[in-house]
Structures are given as C-alpha cells and as structure tokens.
Short mmCIF file of C-alpha atoms and ligand atoms in Angstrom, two decimals:
data_model
loop_
_atom_site.label_atom_id
_atom_site.label_comp_id
_atom_site.label_asym_id
_atom_site.label_seq_id
_atom_site.Cartn_x
_atom_site.Cartn_y
_atom_site.Cartn_z
CA MET A 249 -21.96 -18.87 19.94
CA THR A 250 -19.79 -16.46 21.95
CA ALA A 251 -18.02 -13.56 20.28
CA ALA A 252 -14.66 -15.26 20.80
CA GLU A 253 -15.93 -18.39 19.03
CA GLN A 254 -17.19 -16.32 16.11
CA ALA A 255 -13.83 -14.59 15.79
CA THR A 256 -12.47 -16.42 12.78
CA ALA A 257 -10.94 -13.58 10.77
CA ASN A 258 -7.49 -12.04 11.31
CA ILE A 259 -8.11 -8.98 9.13
CA GLY A 260 -11.20 -7.04 8.05
CA VAL A 261 -12.10 -4.65 5.24
CA VAL A 262 -14.78 -1.97 5.50
CA GLY A 263 -15.96 -0.49 2.20
CA LEU A 264 -16.43 -2.85 -0.71
CA ALA A 265 -16.43 -0.58 -3.74
CA VAL A 266 -13.79 -1.29 -6.35
CA MET A 267 -10.72 -0.63 -4.17
CA GLY A 268 -12.01 -2.31 -1.02
CA SER A 269 -13.28 -5.45 -2.73
CA ASN A 270 -10.04 -5.89 -4.67
CA LEU A 271 -7.97 -5.35 -1.52
CA ALA A 272 -10.14 -7.86 0.35
CA ARG A 273 -9.60 -10.41 -2.43
CA ASN A 274 -5.86 -9.73 -2.40
CA LEU A 275 -5.78 -10.28 1.38
CA ALA A 276 -7.86 -13.46 1.12
CA SER A 277 -5.55 -14.90 -1.52
CA ARG A 278 -2.55 -14.82 0.85
CA GLU A 279 -1.62 -17.79 3.01
CA GLY A 280 -3.00 -17.63 6.53
CA ASN A 281 -5.49 -14.80 6.06
CA THR A 282 -9.20 -15.01 6.75
CA VAL A 283 -10.92 -11.78 5.81
CA ALA A 284 -13.99 -10.24 7.44
CA ILE A 285 -15.94 -7.89 5.18
CA TYR A 286 -18.44 -5.11 5.81
CA ASN A 287 -20.08 -2.51 3.60
CA ARG A 288 -22.68 0.11 4.59
CA SER A 289 -25.16 -1.21 2.03
CA TYR A 290 -25.24 -4.99 2.34
CA SER A 291 -25.83 -5.52 -1.40
CA LYS A 292 -22.11 -4.94 -2.16
CA THR A 293 -21.17 -7.52 0.51
CA GLU A 294 -23.56 -10.02 -1.06
CA THR A 295 -22.19 -9.41 -4.55
CA LEU A 296 -18.62 -9.95 -3.41
CA LEU A 297 -19.60 -13.14 -1.56
CA THR A 298 -21.43 -14.52 -4.58
CA GLU A 299 -18.76 -13.61 -7.12
CA HIS A 300 -15.84 -14.85 -5.02
CA PRO A 301 -16.76 -17.88 -2.95
CA GLU A 302 -13.11 -19.03 -3.21
CA ALA A 303 -12.06 -16.13 -0.97
CA GLY A 304 -13.79 -17.60 2.10
CA PHE A 305 -14.92 -14.18 3.30
CA VAL A 306 -16.60 -13.77 6.69
CA PRO A 307 -19.47 -11.33 6.00
CA ALA A 308 -20.98 -8.96 8.54
CA SER A 309 -24.10 -6.84 8.27
CA THR A 310 -23.43 -4.64 11.31
CA TYR A 311 -20.28 -3.14 12.83
CA GLU A 312 -20.91 -5.26 15.96
CA GLU A 313 -20.95 -8.46 13.91
CA PHE A 314 -17.86 -7.28 12.06
CA ALA A 315 -16.00 -6.65 15.34
CA ALA A 316 -17.10 -10.02 16.70
CA SER A 317 -15.81 -11.83 13.62
CA LEU A 318 -12.26 -10.51 14.13
CA SER A 319 -9.66 -12.07 16.42
CA THR A 320 -7.84 -9.68 18.74
CA PRO A 321 -6.07 -7.38 18.33
CA ARG A 322 -8.69 -6.59 15.71
CA THR A 323 -7.29 -5.12 12.52
CA ALA A 324 -9.53 -3.47 9.95
CA ILE A 325 -8.73 -1.57 6.77
CA ILE A 326 -11.19 1.14 5.76
CA MET A 327 -11.58 1.69 2.01
CA VAL A 328 -14.44 4.16 1.76
CA GLN A 329 -15.02 7.53 0.21
CA ALA A 330 -12.45 9.95 1.67
CA GLY A 331 -13.77 12.70 3.96
CA LYS A 332 -17.10 12.34 5.77
CA GLY A 333 -17.44 8.66 4.87
CA THR A 334 -14.10 7.90 6.53
CA ASP A 335 -15.05 9.84 9.69
CA ALA A 336 -18.39 8.00 9.91
CA VAL A 337 -16.71 4.59 9.68
CA ILE A 338 -13.98 5.53 12.17
CA ASP A 339 -16.66 6.63 14.66
CA ALA A 340 -18.53 3.35 14.25
CA LEU A 341 -15.39 1.22 14.54
CA THR A 342 -14.09 3.01 17.63
CA GLU A 343 -17.47 2.19 19.24
CA ALA A 344 -17.27 -1.47 18.27
CA PHE A 345 -13.52 -2.04 18.82
CA GLU A 346 -11.43 -2.20 22.02
CA PRO A 347 -8.12 -0.73 23.18
CA GLY A 348 -5.18 -2.35 21.39
CA ASP A 349 -7.16 -2.91 18.17
CA ILE A 350 -6.00 -1.30 14.93
CA ILE A 351 -8.00 0.82 12.48
CA VAL A 352 -6.31 1.48 9.14
CA ASP A 353 -7.56 4.14 6.75
CA GLY A 354 -6.43 3.03 3.29
CA GLY A 355 -8.31 5.80 1.47
CA ASN A 356 -6.86 8.97 0.02
CA ALA A 357 -7.13 11.11 3.14
CA LEU A 358 -5.59 14.54 3.50
CA PHE A 359 -2.64 14.01 5.87
CA THR A 360 -3.79 16.74 8.26
CA ASP A 361 -7.10 14.84 8.63
CA THR A 362 -5.06 11.74 9.42
CA ILE A 363 -3.09 13.62 12.09
CA ARG A 364 -6.41 14.78 13.61
CA ARG A 365 -7.99 11.32 13.44
CA GLU A 366 -4.94 9.55 14.86
CA LYS A 367 -4.92 11.90 17.85
CA ALA A 368 -8.63 11.38 18.52
CA VAL A 369 -8.57 7.60 18.08
CA ARG A 370 -5.41 7.20 20.19
CA GLU A 371 -7.30 8.65 23.15
CA THR A 372 -9.59 5.60 23.08
CA GLY A 373 -6.58 3.26 23.30
CA ILE A 374 -7.17 2.05 19.74
CA ASN A 375 -4.36 2.39 17.18
CA PHE A 376 -5.08 4.41 14.07
CA VAL A 377 -2.97 4.07 10.94
CA GLY A 378 -3.34 6.27 7.88
CA ALA A 379 -1.99 4.25 4.96
CA GLY A 380 -1.56 5.61 1.46
CA ILE A 381 -2.27 2.92 -1.11
CA SER A 382 -1.29 3.40 -4.74
CA GLY A 383 -1.82 1.27 -7.79
CA GLY A 384 -5.49 1.77 -8.62
CA GLU A 385 -7.87 -1.17 -8.90
CA GLU A 386 -5.32 -3.54 -10.35
CA GLY A 387 -2.74 -2.69 -7.70
CA ALA A 388 -5.26 -3.28 -4.92
CA LEU A 389 -5.95 -6.74 -6.33
CA LEU A 390 -2.48 -7.88 -7.35
CA GLY A 391 -0.16 -5.85 -5.15
CA PRO A 392 -0.11 -2.12 -4.45
CA SER A 393 2.58 0.14 -3.07
CA ILE A 394 1.60 0.87 0.53
CA MET A 395 2.66 3.86 2.61
CA PRO A 396 1.50 3.36 6.22
CA GLY A 397 1.92 5.91 9.00
CA GLY A 398 0.86 5.40 12.62
CA SER A 399 2.61 4.02 15.67
CA ALA A 400 5.49 1.55 15.75
CA GLU A 401 3.24 -0.71 17.89
CA ALA A 402 0.58 -0.88 15.17
CA TRP A 403 3.27 -1.56 12.56
CA GLN A 404 4.32 -4.68 14.53
CA THR A 405 0.94 -6.31 13.86
CA LEU A 406 0.17 -4.66 10.56
CA GLY A 407 3.59 -4.89 8.90
CA PRO A 408 3.51 -8.64 8.09
CA ILE A 409 -0.06 -8.39 6.73
CA LEU A 410 0.75 -5.41 4.51
CA LYS A 411 4.00 -7.02 3.35
CA SER A 412 2.02 -10.07 2.28
CA ILE A 413 -0.26 -8.07 -0.06
CA ALA A 414 2.13 -5.41 -1.37
CA ALA A 415 3.76 -5.43 -4.78
CA ILE A 416 7.20 -7.01 -4.90
CA ALA A 417 10.04 -5.08 -6.55
CA GLU A 418 13.39 -6.80 -6.95
CA GLY A 419 12.42 -9.27 -4.23
CA GLU A 420 11.33 -6.66 -1.69
CA PRO A 421 7.74 -5.82 -0.70
CA CYS A 422 6.72 -2.26 -1.61
CA VAL A 423 5.73 -1.20 1.90
CA THR A 424 7.57 0.44 4.77
CA HIS A 425 6.58 2.15 8.00
CA VAL A 426 6.83 5.72 6.74
CA GLY A 427 6.54 7.55 10.07
CA THR A 428 4.04 8.44 12.77
CA ASP A 429 0.45 9.75 12.39
CA GLY A 430 -0.03 11.44 8.97
CA ALA A 431 3.39 10.57 7.46
CA GLY A 432 2.00 7.81 5.24
CA HIS A 433 -0.74 9.93 3.73
CA PHE A 434 1.69 12.83 3.34
CA VAL A 435 4.05 10.68 1.28
CA LYS A 436 1.13 9.28 -0.73
CA MET A 437 0.05 12.86 -1.48
CA ILE A 438 3.54 13.72 -2.75
CA HIS A 439 3.52 10.50 -4.80
CA ASN A 440 0.35 11.71 -6.47
CA GLY A 441 1.85 15.17 -7.04
CA ILE A 442 4.83 13.58 -8.81
CA GLU A 443 2.35 11.47 -10.78
CA TYR A 444 0.68 14.68 -12.04
CA ALA A 445 4.05 16.07 -13.18
CA ASP A 446 5.08 12.80 -14.82
CA MET A 447 1.81 12.56 -16.75
CA GLN A 448 1.99 16.20 -17.87
CA LEU A 449 5.58 15.79 -19.10
CA ILE A 450 4.62 12.75 -21.16
CA ALA A 451 1.61 14.64 -22.54
CA GLU A 452 3.80 17.59 -23.52
CA ALA A 453 6.24 15.22 -25.23
CA TYR A 454 3.38 13.68 -27.21
CA ASP A 455 2.07 17.10 -28.23
CA LEU A 456 5.50 18.34 -29.35
CA ILE A 457 6.26 15.22 -31.36
CA ARG A 458 2.84 15.23 -32.97
CA GLN A 459 2.86 18.91 -33.87
CA GLY A 460 6.57 19.04 -34.63
CA THR A 461 6.91 15.95 -36.80
CA GLY A 462 3.36 15.14 -37.89
CA ALA A 463 3.66 11.60 -36.45
CA THR A 464 0.37 9.81 -35.87
CA PRO A 465 -0.70 8.67 -32.38
CA ALA A 466 0.11 5.07 -33.37
CA GLU A 467 3.60 6.12 -34.50
CA ILE A 468 4.11 8.02 -31.25
CA ALA A 469 2.98 4.90 -29.39
CA ASP A 470 5.90 3.09 -31.05
CA ILE A 471 8.27 5.89 -30.03
CA PHE A 472 7.12 5.66 -26.40
CA ALA A 473 7.38 1.87 -26.44
CA GLU A 474 10.98 2.35 -27.57
CA TRP A 475 11.63 4.93 -24.83
CA ASN A 476 10.29 2.39 -22.36
CA LYS A 477 13.32 0.20 -23.02
CA GLY A 478 15.72 2.83 -21.69
CA GLU A 479 16.15 5.17 -18.76
CA LEU A 480 12.54 6.40 -19.04
CA GLU A 481 11.16 2.90 -18.46
CA SER A 482 8.06 3.34 -16.32
CA TYR A 483 4.45 2.32 -15.93
CA LEU A 484 3.21 5.70 -17.19
CA ILE A 485 5.26 5.58 -20.42
CA GLU A 486 4.06 2.01 -20.95
CA ILE A 487 0.36 2.81 -20.56
CA THR A 488 0.70 5.99 -22.63
CA ALA A 489 1.83 3.86 -25.58
CA GLU A 490 -1.27 1.71 -25.11
CA VAL A 491 -3.62 4.70 -24.92
CA LEU A 492 -2.08 6.21 -28.08
CA ARG A 493 -2.42 2.93 -29.96
CA GLN A 494 -6.11 2.57 -29.11
CA VAL A 495 -8.53 3.12 -32.01
CA ASP A 496 -12.07 4.32 -31.34
CA ALA A 497 -14.55 1.65 -32.47
CA LYS A 498 -17.27 4.21 -33.21
CA THR A 499 -15.27 6.47 -35.53
CA ASP A 500 -12.16 4.47 -36.44
CA LYS A 501 -10.10 7.44 -35.30
CA PRO A 502 -7.33 7.30 -32.70
CA LEU A 503 -9.11 7.28 -29.34
CA VAL A 504 -6.99 10.19 -28.14
CA ASP A 505 -8.55 12.34 -30.89
CA VAL A 506 -12.12 11.74 -29.73
CA ILE A 507 -11.48 12.22 -26.02
CA LEU A 508 -12.46 15.73 -24.87
CA ASP A 509 -9.26 17.64 -24.01
CA GLN A 510 -10.31 18.71 -20.52
CA ALA A 511 -8.37 16.91 -17.80
CA GLY A 512 -10.02 16.14 -14.47
CA SER A 513 -8.55 15.64 -11.03
CA LYS A 514 -9.55 14.37 -7.63
CA GLY A 515 -7.59 16.80 -5.48
CA THR A 516 -4.35 15.19 -4.37
CA GLY A 517 -2.33 17.31 -6.84
CA VAL A 518 -3.93 20.45 -5.44
CA TRP A 519 -3.17 19.26 -1.87
CA THR A 520 0.47 18.72 -2.82
CA VAL A 521 0.83 22.23 -4.17
CA GLN A 522 -1.10 23.84 -1.29
CA THR A 523 1.04 21.97 1.22
CA ALA A 524 4.25 22.83 -0.60
CA LEU A 525 3.26 26.51 -0.59
CA ASP A 526 2.71 26.31 3.17
CA LEU A 527 6.08 24.62 3.62
CA GLY A 528 7.78 27.09 1.27
CA VAL A 529 9.03 24.34 -1.05
CA PRO A 530 9.03 25.08 -4.78
CA VAL A 531 7.27 22.20 -6.51
CA SER A 532 6.90 24.15 -9.74
CA GLY A 533 6.79 21.13 -12.06
CA ILE A 534 3.95 19.60 -10.05
CA ALA A 535 2.17 22.96 -9.77
CA GLU A 536 2.34 23.52 -13.53
CA ALA A 537 0.89 20.06 -14.08
CA VAL A 538 -2.02 20.87 -11.77
CA PHE A 539 -2.53 24.25 -13.46
CA ALA A 540 -2.31 22.66 -16.92
CA ARG A 541 -5.32 20.50 -16.05
CA ALA A 542 -7.10 23.60 -14.74
CA VAL A 543 -6.43 25.56 -17.97
CA SER A 544 -7.66 22.62 -20.05
CA SER A 545 -10.89 22.54 -18.08
CA LYS A 546 -11.84 26.19 -18.74
CA PRO A 547 -13.71 25.91 -22.06
CA ALA A 548 -15.17 29.43 -21.88
CA GLN A 549 -11.75 31.08 -21.40
CA ARG A 550 -10.20 28.87 -24.06
CA ALA A 551 -12.96 29.71 -26.56
CA ALA A 552 -12.70 33.43 -25.80
CA SER A 553 -8.91 33.30 -26.31
CA SER A 554 -8.79 31.11 -29.39
CA ALA A 555 -8.20 34.08 -31.72
CA LEU A 556 -5.18 35.39 -29.77
CA PRO A 557 -2.20 35.75 -32.12
CA GLY A 558 0.53 33.11 -32.16
CA PRO A 559 4.01 33.19 -33.71
CA SER A 560 4.21 34.77 -37.19
CA GLU A 561 6.45 31.97 -38.38
CA ILE A 562 6.43 28.39 -37.13
CA PRO A 563 9.89 26.81 -37.23
CA VAL A 564 10.13 23.63 -39.26
CA VAL A 565 11.69 20.51 -37.71
CA ALA A 566 14.49 19.63 -40.12
CA ASP A 567 15.72 16.42 -38.47
CA LYS A 568 12.76 14.55 -37.01
CA ALA A 569 14.77 11.81 -35.32
CA ALA A 570 17.04 14.38 -33.65
CA PHE A 571 14.02 16.36 -32.49
CA ILE A 572 12.39 13.27 -30.97
CA GLU A 573 15.63 12.47 -29.14
CA ASP A 574 15.74 16.06 -27.84
CA VAL A 575 12.20 15.64 -26.52
CA ARG A 576 13.13 12.37 -24.82
CA GLN A 577 16.02 14.08 -23.08
CA ALA A 578 13.76 16.95 -22.03
CA VAL A 579 11.33 14.46 -20.47
CA TYR A 580 14.17 12.82 -18.57
CA ALA A 581 15.58 16.11 -17.26
CA SER A 582 12.18 17.49 -16.25
CA LYS A 583 11.27 14.19 -14.62
CA ILE A 584 14.40 14.34 -12.48
CA ILE A 585 13.30 17.84 -11.43
CA ALA A 586 9.77 16.65 -10.56
CA TYR A 587 11.10 13.85 -8.34
CA SER A 588 13.71 16.16 -6.84
CA GLN A 589 11.03 18.70 -5.95
CA GLY A 590 8.76 15.96 -4.57
CA PHE A 591 11.53 14.62 -2.33
CA ASP A 592 12.36 18.17 -1.22
CA ALA A 593 8.72 18.44 -0.11
CA ILE A 594 9.03 15.15 1.81
CA VAL A 595 12.16 16.46 3.55
CA ALA A 596 10.38 19.71 4.47
CA GLY A 597 7.23 17.88 5.64
CA ALA A 598 9.29 15.50 7.78
CA GLU A 599 11.01 18.46 9.40
CA GLU A 600 7.78 20.35 10.00
CA TYR A 601 5.84 17.40 11.41
CA ASN A 602 8.70 15.59 13.14
CA TRP A 603 8.65 12.46 11.02
CA ASP A 604 11.71 10.29 10.64
CA ILE A 605 11.18 9.52 6.96
CA LYS A 606 13.82 7.45 5.21
CA LYS A 607 13.85 8.95 1.72
CA GLY A 608 15.72 6.02 0.20
CA GLU A 609 13.08 3.63 1.56
CA ILE A 610 10.32 5.72 -0.03
CA ALA A 611 12.00 5.53 -3.44
CA LYS A 612 12.26 1.75 -2.91
CA ILE A 613 8.57 1.22 -2.15
CA TRP A 614 7.64 3.24 -5.24
CA ARG A 615 9.52 0.80 -7.49
CA GLY A 616 6.54 -1.53 -7.76
CA GLY A 617 2.76 -1.46 -7.55
CA CYS A 618 2.28 2.30 -7.75
CA ILE A 619 1.52 4.60 -10.65
CA ILE A 620 4.93 6.33 -10.72
CA ARG A 621 6.92 3.10 -10.62
CA ALA A 622 9.98 3.65 -12.75
CA ARG A 623 13.43 2.32 -13.40
CA PHE A 624 15.29 5.35 -12.06
CA LEU A 625 13.86 5.08 -8.53
CA ASN A 626 16.82 2.82 -7.68
CA ARG A 627 19.09 5.76 -8.43
CA ILE A 628 17.18 7.85 -5.88
CA THR A 629 17.57 5.16 -3.22
CA GLU A 630 21.30 5.05 -3.97
CA ALA A 631 21.61 8.83 -3.80
CA TYR A 632 20.07 8.95 -0.30
CA ALA A 633 22.08 5.90 0.81
CA GLU A 634 25.28 7.70 -0.20
CA ASN A 635 24.22 10.93 1.48
CA PRO A 636 21.20 10.76 3.83
CA GLY A 637 21.42 14.52 4.39
CA LEU A 638 21.21 15.35 0.67
CA VAL A 639 19.73 18.87 0.49
CA ALA A 640 18.53 18.59 -3.12
CA LEU A 641 18.20 15.33 -5.00
CA VAL A 642 19.18 17.06 -8.22
CA ALA A 643 22.55 17.89 -6.63
CA ALA A 644 23.42 14.19 -6.07
CA PRO A 645 26.34 13.18 -8.34
CA TYR A 646 24.33 10.70 -10.43
CA PHE A 647 21.54 13.18 -11.15
CA THR A 648 23.92 16.10 -11.71
CA GLU A 649 25.60 14.04 -14.38
CA ALA A 650 22.36 12.71 -15.84
CA ILE A 651 20.74 16.12 -16.09
CA GLY A 652 24.01 17.63 -17.34
CA GLY A 653 23.87 15.29 -20.32
CA THR A 654 20.43 16.57 -21.31
CA GLN A 655 21.29 20.28 -21.24
CA ASP A 656 21.43 21.16 -24.91
CA SER A 657 18.43 19.03 -25.85
CA TRP A 658 16.33 20.33 -22.97
CA ARG A 659 17.03 23.96 -23.84
CA ARG A 660 16.40 23.40 -27.56
CA VAL A 661 13.03 21.79 -26.81
CA VAL A 662 11.87 24.61 -24.55
CA GLY A 663 13.12 27.20 -27.06
CA ASP A 664 11.57 25.45 -30.07
CA ALA A 665 8.26 25.01 -28.24
CA ALA A 666 8.13 28.72 -27.36
CA ALA A 667 9.02 29.67 -30.94
CA ALA A 668 6.30 27.39 -32.30
CA GLY A 669 3.69 28.52 -29.77
CA ILE A 670 3.24 25.04 -28.30
CA PRO A 671 2.60 25.16 -24.54
CA THR A 672 5.11 23.20 -22.45
CA PRO A 673 4.46 24.49 -18.93
CA ALA A 674 6.10 21.55 -17.16
CA PHE A 675 9.22 21.42 -19.38
CA SER A 676 9.65 25.20 -19.20
CA SER A 677 9.09 25.60 -15.47
CA SER A 678 11.40 22.67 -14.69
CA LEU A 679 14.16 24.27 -16.73
CA ALA A 680 13.56 27.64 -15.07
CA TYR A 681 13.78 25.98 -11.65
CA TYR A 682 16.99 24.23 -12.63
CA ASP A 683 18.54 27.47 -13.85
CA SER A 684 17.37 29.27 -10.71
CA LEU A 685 19.07 26.68 -8.51
CA ARG A 686 22.36 26.89 -10.37
CA ALA A 687 22.46 30.67 -10.78
CA PRO A 688 25.31 32.35 -8.89
CA ARG A 689 23.14 35.47 -8.41
CA LEU A 690 19.38 35.77 -8.62
CA PRO A 691 17.35 38.93 -9.21
CA ALA A 692 15.92 38.30 -5.74
CA ALA A 693 18.34 41.06 -4.72
CA LEU A 694 16.24 43.51 -6.71
CA VAL A 695 13.03 42.13 -5.20
CA GLN A 696 14.49 42.79 -1.75
CA GLY A 697 15.26 46.36 -2.85
CA GLN A 698 11.68 46.82 -4.04
CA ARG A 699 10.29 45.39 -0.81
CA ASP A 700 12.47 47.71 1.22
CA PHE A 701 11.35 50.70 -0.90
CA PHE A 702 7.61 50.30 -0.48
CA GLY A 703 7.35 48.41 2.79
CA ALA A 704 10.59 49.00 4.71
CA HIS A 705 11.00 45.21 4.75
CA THR A 706 14.81 45.59 5.10
CA TYR A 707 17.56 43.60 3.41
CA LYS A 708 20.87 41.95 4.18
CA ARG A 709 24.14 42.81 2.45
CA VAL A 710 26.63 40.50 0.77
CA ASP A 711 29.59 42.24 2.39
CA MET A 712 28.67 42.61 6.08
CA ASP A 713 26.46 41.13 8.79
CA GLY A 714 23.32 42.87 9.96
CA THR A 715 20.00 44.02 8.57
CA PHE A 716 19.63 47.27 6.66
CA HIS A 717 17.07 49.76 5.38
CA THR A 718 17.51 52.63 2.98
CA LEU A 719 15.63 55.82 3.86
CA TRP A 720 13.91 55.89 0.46
CA SER A 721 11.58 58.80 1.21
CA GLY A 722 14.31 60.70 3.09
CA ASP A 723 17.88 61.36 2.10
CA ARG A 724 18.36 57.75 0.85
CA THR A 725 21.13 56.95 3.28
CA GLU A 726 21.29 53.45 4.68
CA ILE A 727 20.63 52.68 8.32
CA GLU A 728 20.93 49.50 10.38
CA ALA A 729 17.49 48.10 11.06
CA THR A 730 15.85 45.30 12.98
CA ASP A 731 15.19 42.21 10.87
CA SER A 732 11.66 42.23 9.43
CA HIS A 733 12.03 39.56 6.75
N1 LIG B 214 -10.10 4.23 -7.26
C1 LIG B 214 -8.77 4.27 -7.18
O1 LIG B 214 -8.04 4.00 -8.14
C2 LIG B 214 -8.12 4.62 -5.88
C3 LIG B 214 -6.74 4.53 -5.76
C4 LIG B 214 -6.15 4.78 -4.53
C5 LIG B 214 -6.93 5.14 -3.47
N2 LIG B 214 -8.27 5.25 -3.61
C6 LIG B 214 -9.06 5.61 -2.43
O2 LIG B 214 -9.66 4.43 -1.90
C7 LIG B 214 -10.91 4.74 -1.27
C8 LIG B 214 -12.01 3.87 -1.85
O3 LIG B 214 -12.10 4.13 -3.24
P1 LIG B 214 -13.21 3.45 -4.16
O4 LIG B 214 -13.03 4.05 -5.52
O5 LIG B 214 -13.15 1.98 -4.01
O6 LIG B 214 -14.59 3.86 -3.47
P2 LIG B 214 -15.36 5.29 -3.39
O7 LIG B 214 -16.21 5.43 -4.59
O8 LIG B 214 -14.38 6.36 -3.09
O9 LIG B 214 -16.29 5.06 -2.10
C9 LIG B 214 -17.39 4.19 -2.12
C10 LIG B 214 -17.43 3.37 -0.85
O10 LIG B 214 -17.52 4.24 0.29
C11 LIG B 214 -18.61 3.79 1.11
N3 LIG B 214 -19.14 4.92 1.89
C12 LIG B 214 -19.34 6.19 1.47
N4 LIG B 214 -19.83 6.95 2.47
C13 LIG B 214 -19.94 6.12 3.57
C14 LIG B 214 -20.39 6.30 4.90
N5 LIG B 214 -20.81 7.50 5.32
N6 LIG B 214 -20.36 5.23 5.72
C15 LIG B 214 -19.93 4.03 5.31
N7 LIG B 214 -19.49 3.79 4.04
C16 LIG B 214 -19.50 4.83 3.19
C17 LIG B 214 -19.58 3.25 0.11
O11 LIG B 214 -20.56 2.45 0.74
P3 LIG B 214 -22.00 2.17 0.02
O12 LIG B 214 -21.74 1.04 -0.90
O13 LIG B 214 -22.89 1.85 1.14
O14 LIG B 214 -22.36 3.44 -0.69
C18 LIG B 214 -18.64 2.46 -0.79
O15 LIG B 214 -18.25 1.24 -0.21
C19 LIG B 214 -11.10 6.25 -1.48
O16 LIG B 214 -10.64 6.94 -0.36
C20 LIG B 214 -10.23 6.55 -2.67
O17 LIG B 214 -9.80 7.89 -2.70
C21 LIG B 214 -8.88 4.97 -4.78
#
C-alpha cells in the first residue's frame, strides 16, 4: 500500500498518558474525525486500542508510520511531558512531516520555549502551534478550554478541529486563536496563575471560618455549596465543597484533616510570577498564593518557628453568620483583584511580545472546560467589550461597584485575621494592592528620596518638569540632573 492509501486519519495524537489518551478519545468521538495515535513505548498504544475499540484509532509504532497514516496537511497534537520530551517529539515529527503540515504542542510549555520552537519549526515550512489546554483529565476527555497560539494559516485548519472538542459555554466553544507563536501558552500560564490565587483564597476562607466559628469541614462544605449559588459560582468552589465533605475511610475523620498540609506545584504559578516580575506587573495575589504553597512545604522552618508568640488575646466571633458573610465578600473582592492582575499581565505580555490578544475573548473561553471557570467571567468579557483599552480591570464600572460593596467586610476580615494570628496572605495582599491603586499619594516619593540619597538615582517633582538630584553629601541644594531612573 502507498503512503497516500494508508493516510486514513485527519488528526493525530502523540503521547498517550492520561491527557493524550483522553484527548484522542475526545477527538475520535466527534463526527468526521479519524485519529492516528503514537506513543514512545508501544504498550500505551496497545492499551488504548484494547480498551477503546469504539474509537477506531489508527495506531502507529514509528513516527514514519504515524506520518503516513495522516492525510495532508498532517495535523498532530503532542501531549507529552513538557520540556525535553516535547523537544524530542518535535524533532522526530519535523523529520517525518512535510512543509504545510501542523504540529501542535498541547502540553504545559513555558511560552518562551514555544516562541523558540515556533521559530525553529517555521524554518522547515511546517506550522507549529503552542496550545494551552486546561481542564485536567476530565476536560481533555469531555471538553477542555483551549488556548492556541501560532499562525493564522495553521488556525484555518486547526480551528474547526479544536472547536469540535472544546467545552461549550453558553453555546460557544471555549477556544479562540489567542495570538501568534507563544501567545497561547502565555495565556494558559496566566490562567494557571489565577488558578493558584483562586485556590488560595478559598483555602484562606475555609481556614478563617473553621478557626473563627468552629464549623466542621462538612458544615463548611454546606457553606461553600451555598456560595456556589451566587456570584462566587465556580468549578473551584464546587469541588472544594466535595473535598471538604469527603470522609477518610481509614480513620473516619474528614479527609482534609488527614492530608499532609504541604501544598505541591508543577511550576506554572512560579512562571507566572517570574514573568510578571520581568514585565513589571504586580500580580501580588498570585505571588502570595505561590509563596503560601512554598511556606507550607518547609517543614523544618515551620517546626523551628512553631513556638513563636502569637496574639495575647484571640478575638471571639460574636455573630457567626455575619462573619461568614464577611469572609464571602472578602473572597469575592480578592478574586476580582486576582483576575484583574492576571489580565494586566496579559495586557503587558501582549505589548511586550506583539500579540493582538482580545481580552474579552480570553474571558469567554475560560467560561467552560477550564479550572477557573466561573460565573463572573461574563462580566470581564463585558468590561473589555465596553472599553477595549481598559487599563485596569478593577477600574471597570461593574468591578468598581462590585468591589466597592465588599469594602467593610473585606477590611474587617483582614483585620480580624491579623488580630487572631490567622495567616491570610492572599486576602491581605489583595487589599494592600487595592489600597495602593486608589491612594492619591504613595510613599514611593520617600523611596525616590532614599534612592537619590544613596545612589544619586534622581527624582521628578510634582510641580515642574525635569529630573532633579539633591547634593546630599554637599550643601544639599537641588540641581537639575539627567534622568537615571
Ligand atoms: N495532567 C493534567 O491534568 C494536565 C493538564 C493540562 C496539561 N497537562 C500537560 O499535558 C502534557 C501531558 O500530560 P500527562 O499527565 O498526560 O503526561 P506526562 O506524565 O506529563 O508525560 C508522559 C508522556 O510523555 C511521553 N514522553 C516523555 N518523554 C518522552 C520523549 N522523550 N519522547 C517521547 N515521548 C515522551 C511518555 O511516553 P512513554 O509512555 O513512552 O513514557 C508519556 O506518553 C504535559 O505537558 C502536561 O503538563 C497536563
């Protein structure tokens, strides 16, 4: 048989661990798709074939066979371990594929790697698309949120396929062409950063309610289930209620009480913060969430510090229902800040890397399939539709009003937590960021004075143009200086 005769598949998947095999099954379940599959070790291919004969997969045991089984332009989605694994597969596919074909990396790649890979692959005439995919195993199988980058040409072929497997939110598929080269993976990285903040805020709320009111995990599960009917409705609130309700079969205790309190991470939160630092965008809520996991995972430091003194008097919560409502409002306000900071990072990234990212479209494709799917994403889409040049999401009328309504509760929660010695890094830093943004004057003026004193870094004045320096070690007169900010 000739290669053209063998070419029966319109889409291929390389990497058949949990994400890849579920994505392959999702693809196969959609009208019109025939899916070629390849995995480095053939045993995973065999298992998938045996367990899912209904999918009609076209298996391959070599990259050459895989390429031959795909009709042109060949389109393959890589779902392998991010990093070296991805590079190895890209190298093999660029050998086996031809100009005009499309290689999609659906793994969690660092966006700068995607920019590098896209540039290298483009030189061979093959299209390379870095696509962020969110939704975990279940999303991959039933419909994820997909954030593809790459060229407009590749999107022409790929768009309909990705639309067919993406989650549907309010009748629209949760996928859009985010921008060129690394734009998709950049946005996926920010999505994960927001996810860190969202999870931390919910965890802080749980901790405050438990310590403040003595409610049991099961009772807090009911509180979260109730919250999930209102403006906080989201996948993360929903699953938190389920985790809190779970009882450990071995001990009969709430599962949350037998899970070691050291949170792990796979790196996308760290990437978000590192990138935001490079871009000069404050993503303090996300950063505190990343740091909170780091603190939790330092058992030696925690043990050595366990005898440090706390407050001499712990305030008592007089009105439990009012306190719980305050906490709910604090979650809402801090969550608005986390999303606002995340979108600020997207705006800054788009500017730095020349991506035409439609912020409202991003909020739309996060409404379904992904981990941070939430009711209030529609409000973000509306805010950017009303004002595409919005400089801070939090300053959009809807969010200004929403966050304004939480003020007293938010401040009480942060104050009460500090008084009680309960750590709320994400609540507190979000409030500090909010107050920094709204402050008419910041003590940054003093910092500029200090910088000028020890390093002659100069400063600007509020009352005249120009750049100035005070002769601190001389007669302390002010001179005009060249800008050395
Ligand atoms: N798990 C999630 O919830 C989730 C969510 C979103 C995105 N992702 C991303 O999706 C990708 C796949 O995730 P996963 O959890 O399914 O799998 P994984 O554990 O990250 O990776 C295992 C797969 O990578 C293959 N692989 C590793 N090194 C390779 C190499 N040098 N050459 C060829 N294949 C190689 C393995 O092949 P062998 O079988 O031969 O070892 C196996 O198929 C990752 O980038 C991950 O970050 C995961």
